[in-house]
């Protein structure tokens, strides 16, 4: 009975390790930066939310309210540049923001309040 339980535990451990390795490989192939932590992402969302509320003159909502406004988020190939990937975040109001997957910098936005934060096209 003990050997049966040990075999089951060993199988579960192998499945967990193989699943983690597969997930890491898939994320690497998709161009998702594996070094970013949740804290880094929350800091960026907080910076965007605070700059948005200060530029629009409204005090509305917390950072978590802004995160709740996200409808979709996907990583896309940067065809305009011919290389690399960007992360596009779409919001409830129909607007979007695009971030470089390597640096996390804002590279595109449909919001007027973000236009001065975008890199120069010259």
C-alpha positions as a printed NumPy array, in Angstrom:
array([[  0.   ,   0.   ,   0.   ],
       [  2.839,   2.397,   0.877],
       [  4.615,   1.729,  -2.419],
       [  1.379,   2.434,  -4.336],
       [  1.045,   5.843,  -2.63 ],
       [  4.72 ,   6.633,  -3.326],
       [  4.237,   5.776,  -7.02 ],
       [  1.178,   8.045,  -7.219],
       [  3.098,  10.895,  -5.526],
       [  6.033,  10.42 ,  -7.908],
       [  3.676,  10.565, -10.931],
       [  2.08 ,  13.754,  -9.607],
       [  5.534,  15.33 ,  -9.072],
       [  6.592,  14.441, -12.635],
       [  3.374,  15.929, -14.075],
       [  3.844,  19.17 , -12.093],
       [  7.488,  19.571, -13.173],
       [  6.706,  18.743, -16.826],
       [  3.75 ,  21.156, -16.797],
       [  5.904,  23.948, -15.4  ],
       [  8.607,  23.368, -17.999],
       [  6.015,  23.341, -20.778],
       [  4.417,  26.561, -19.516],
       [  7.834,  28.251, -19.335],
       [  8.628,  27.165, -22.901],
       [  5.254,  28.353, -24.254],
       [  5.638,  31.73 , -22.53 ],
       [  9.148,  32.115, -23.951],
       [  7.952,  31.295, -27.463],
       [  5.079,  33.797, -27.144],
       [  7.531,  36.552, -26.211],
       [  6.195,  36.99 , -22.707],
       [  8.917,  38.298, -20.401],
       [  9.223,  35.758, -17.584],
       [ 11.231,  38.077, -15.314],
       [  8.326,  40.444, -14.574],
       [  6.675,  39.92 , -11.248],
       [  3.112,  40.731, -10.279],
       [  4.46 ,  43.644,  -8.237],
       [  6.102,  45.178, -11.329],
       [  2.861,  44.89 , -13.281],
       [  0.816,  46.435, -10.46 ],
       [  3.325,  49.319, -10.245],
       [  2.945,  50.024, -13.958],
       [ -0.852,  49.851, -13.717],
       [ -0.715,  52.165, -10.712],
       [  1.458,  54.673, -12.598],
       [ -0.854,  54.641, -15.608],
       [ -3.956,  54.949, -13.424],
       [ -2.525,  57.83 , -11.393],
       [ -1.385,  59.711, -14.493],
       [ -4.779,  59.128, -16.109],
       [ -6.706,  60.467, -13.112],
       [ -4.426,  63.499, -12.708],
       [ -4.609,  64.425, -16.382],
       [ -8.363,  64.016, -16.651],
       [ -8.997,  65.977, -13.472],
       [-11.116,  63.259, -11.885],
       [-10.287,  61.5  ,  -8.664],
       [-12.316,  58.456,  -9.706],
       [-11.562,  54.925,  -8.665],
       [ -8.736,  52.945,  -7.188],
       [ -6.072,  51.027,  -9.076],
       [ -8.087,  47.847,  -8.64 ],
       [-11.103,  49.563, -10.265],
       [ -8.9  ,  50.454, -13.252],
       [ -7.622,  46.851, -13.471],
       [-11.258,  45.691, -13.41 ],
       [-11.878,  47.813, -16.525],
       [ -9.591,  45.553, -18.588],
       [-11.545,  43.541, -21.15 ],
       [ -8.68 ,  41.706, -22.835],
       [ -4.93 ,  41.491, -22.917],
       [ -2.892,  39.783, -25.619],
       [  0.662,  39.613, -26.938],
       [  1.007,  40.449, -30.649],
       [  3.855,  40.485, -33.184],
       [  5.104,  44.01 , -33.944],
       [  4.591,  43.939, -37.723],
       [  5.128,  47.704, -38.05 ],
       [  8.635,  47.355, -36.629],
       [  9.204,  43.978, -38.328],
       [ 10.414,  42.33 , -35.124],
       [  9.55 ,  41.884, -31.466],
       [  6.26 ,  41.729, -29.63 ],
       [  3.954,  44.079, -27.78 ],
       [  1.211,  43.578, -25.215],
       [ -2.128,  45.168, -26.07 ],
       [ -4.57 ,  45.885, -23.241],
       [ -8.174,  46.7  , -24.207],
       [-10.509,  48.461, -21.752],
       [-14.297,  48.531, -21.226],
       [-14.594,  51.989, -22.789],
       [-13.149,  50.672, -26.09 ],
       [ -9.734,  52.272, -25.635],
       [ -6.429,  50.421, -25.678],
       [ -2.815,  50.72 , -24.584],
       [  0.185,  48.94 , -26.078],
       [  3.296,  48.072, -24.066],
       [  6.694,  46.761, -25.212],
       [  7.061,  43.21 , -23.838],
       [ 10.795,  43.606, -23.174],
       [ 10.848,  46.984, -21.42 ],
       [  7.23 ,  47.421, -20.323],
       [  7.223,  50.941, -21.793],
       [  4.034,  52.422, -23.223],
       [  4.407,  52.443, -27.036],
       [  0.842,  53.059, -28.216],
       [ -2.47 ,  54.307, -26.879],
       [ -5.888,  55.455, -28.016],
       [ -6.189,  57.854, -25.054],
       [ -5.463,  61.569, -25.547],
       [ -4.019,  61.766, -22.037],
       [ -1.284,  59.244, -23.001],
       [ -0.084,  60.942, -26.184],
       [  2.65 ,  62.97 , -24.425],
       [  4.   ,  59.768, -22.81 ],
       [  4.529,  57.96 , -26.137],
       [  7.99 ,  57.743, -27.755],
       [  8.761,  60.299, -30.47 ],
       [  8.219,  59.086, -34.035],
       [ 10.965,  61.379, -35.392]])
